[in-house]
XYZ file of N, CA and C in Angstrom:
189
model
N -299.324 100.878 39.522
C -300.862 101.313 40.226
C -300.652 99.754 40.763
N -301.374 99.251 42.116
C -301.078 98.403 42.397
C -302.552 97.719 42.474
N -302.661 95.971 42.406
C -303.722 95.615 42.861
C -303.904 95.129 43.092
N -305.653 95.001 42.732
C -306.230 94.945 44.595
C -306.017 92.670 44.448
N -306.195 92.295 45.911
C -305.382 91.428 46.096
C -306.197 90.686 47.222
N -306.691 89.078 47.166
C -307.730 88.640 47.929
C -306.243 87.650 49.269
N -306.486 88.774 50.656
C -306.449 87.677 51.683
C -306.472 87.169 52.706
N -306.589 86.766 53.487
C -306.848 86.116 54.728
C -306.413 86.995 55.426
N -308.333 88.152 56.361
C -308.321 89.185 57.119
C -307.207 88.351 58.094
N -306.512 89.323 59.111
C -306.447 89.736 60.572
C -306.857 90.329 61.072
N -308.256 91.043 61.277
C -307.855 92.081 62.095
C -309.894 91.262 61.279
N -310.686 91.716 61.093
C -311.736 90.814 60.705
C -311.825 89.196 60.897
N -310.925 88.892 61.490
C -310.695 86.829 62.154
C -312.125 86.128 63.018
N -312.713 85.584 62.247
C -312.694 84.821 63.671
C -312.784 83.395 63.432
N -312.740 82.217 62.309
C -312.010 81.628 62.519
C -310.581 80.869 62.097
N -311.159 81.509 60.613
C -309.198 81.493 59.712
C -309.352 83.333 59.246
N -310.389 83.978 58.756
C -309.538 85.102 58.668
C -311.005 85.519 56.854
N -310.765 83.977 56.725
C -311.857 83.084 55.142
C -313.083 85.916 54.976
N -313.556 84.920 55.581
C -315.067 85.689 55.000
C -314.396 87.293 55.690
N -313.525 87.681 56.147
C -313.381 88.711 57.239
C -312.129 89.184 55.762
N -311.374 88.167 54.588
C -310.206 88.752 53.902
C -311.746 89.456 52.644
N -312.280 88.504 52.175
C -314.062 88.783 50.670
C -314.216 89.912 51.296
N -314.607 90.337 52.472
C -315.152 91.446 52.617
C -314.893 92.548 52.778
N -313.669 92.859 53.121
C -312.605 93.348 52.854
C -312.449 94.076 50.909
N -311.690 93.220 50.696
C -311.278 92.839 49.242
C -313.333 93.105 47.997
N -314.093 92.983 48.800
C -315.920 93.735 48.052
C -315.835 94.992 48.564
N -315.967 94.650 49.681
C -315.364 96.474 50.826
C -317.478 96.175 50.930
N -317.655 95.227 51.785
C -318.250 94.993 52.589
C -318.765 94.630 53.589
N -319.814 94.260 54.449
C -319.436 93.686 56.511
C -319.771 92.908 55.602
N -318.104 92.110 56.895
C -318.075 91.021 57.580
C -319.743 90.586 57.574
N -320.295 90.378 58.123
C -321.640 90.653 58.697
C -322.783 89.597 58.062
N -322.679 89.850 56.316
C -323.472 89.848 55.357
C -322.328 88.301 55.254
N -320.980 88.149 54.278
C -320.686 87.193 53.646
C -320.155 85.747 54.950
N -320.319 86.200 56.527
C -320.633 85.821 57.128
C -321.992 84.526 57.235
N -323.038 85.483 56.562
C -324.588 85.540 56.982
C -324.533 84.588 55.438
N -323.609 84.242 54.853
C -324.054 83.789 53.283
C -323.703 81.864 53.332
N -322.573 82.107 53.849
C -321.614 81.176 54.129
C -322.024 80.466 55.567
N -323.066 80.792 56.000
C -323.940 80.007 57.290
C -325.159 78.702 56.208
N -325.517 79.959 54.864
C -327.002 79.968 54.574
C -326.591 77.994 53.812
N -325.164 78.529 52.769
C -324.210 77.333 52.013
C -323.972 75.908 52.925
N -323.540 76.656 54.268
C -323.032 75.740 54.865
C -324.445 74.254 54.902
N -325.614 75.047 54.853
C -326.804 74.051 55.527
C -327.005 73.107 54.140
N -326.313 73.267 53.847
C -326.066 72.777 52.292
C -325.302 71.479 51.754
N -324.312 71.929 52.242
C -322.751 71.107 51.951
C -322.320 71.740 52.012
N -322.628 72.527 50.932
C -320.712 72.364 50.153
C -320.172 73.971 51.084
N -320.968 74.437 51.756
C -319.926 75.714 52.035
C -319.003 75.751 52.739
N -319.545 74.353 53.604
C -318.442 73.736 54.707
C -317.034 73.242 53.938
N -317.343 72.562 53.015
C -315.974 71.915 52.442
C -315.142 73.938 51.789
N -316.526 75.107 51.054
C -315.672 75.532 50.319
C -314.529 76.431 50.675
N -315.795 76.536 52.419
C -314.721 76.985 53.955
C -312.611 77.105 54.303
N -313.260 75.387 54.841
C -311.902 74.775 54.833
C -310.545 74.890 53.361
N -310.760 74.812 51.818
C -310.053 74.512 50.878
C -309.626 76.284 50.567
N -311.237 77.283 50.593
C -309.866 78.419 50.525
C -309.116 78.843 52.015
N -309.533 78.307 52.786
C -309.020 78.759 53.863
C -307.688 78.517 54.103
N -307.403 77.596 52.532
C -306.232 76.630 52.244
C -305.376 77.656 51.820
N -305.987 77.449 50.541
C -305.744 78.505 49.113
C -304.948 79.887 49.628
N -306.745 80.504 50.049
C -305.974 82.216 50.114
C -305.034 82.008 51.199
N -304.264 83.285 50.382
C -302.740 83.196 51.366
C -303.071 84.664 52.749
N -302.621 84.560 53.821
C -303.353 86.057 54.772
C -302.146 87.100 54.049
N -303.024 88.286 55.293
C -302.590 89.073 54.381
C -301.520 89.427 55.126
N -300.429 90.848 54.581
C -298.925 90.293 54.934
C -299.410 91.572 56.148
N -297.468 91.631 56.791
C -297.544 92.444 58.459
C -297.709 94.010 57.468
N -297.888 94.644 58.317
C -298.125 96.275 58.256
C -297.212 96.192 58.134
């Protein structure tokens, strides 16, 4: 059985693909994740969390 892994998206990428990858992992619309990030960015923690995630989460492997 293949386990589900979190990757940065190659298809629904706007900046680094973090929001698209999280949306694909949880099977939700990427716009919802991006709106949540904007709300977190207003507090300042969202921007830091995004760039940390962009460093930590690997790119989606080529198909």
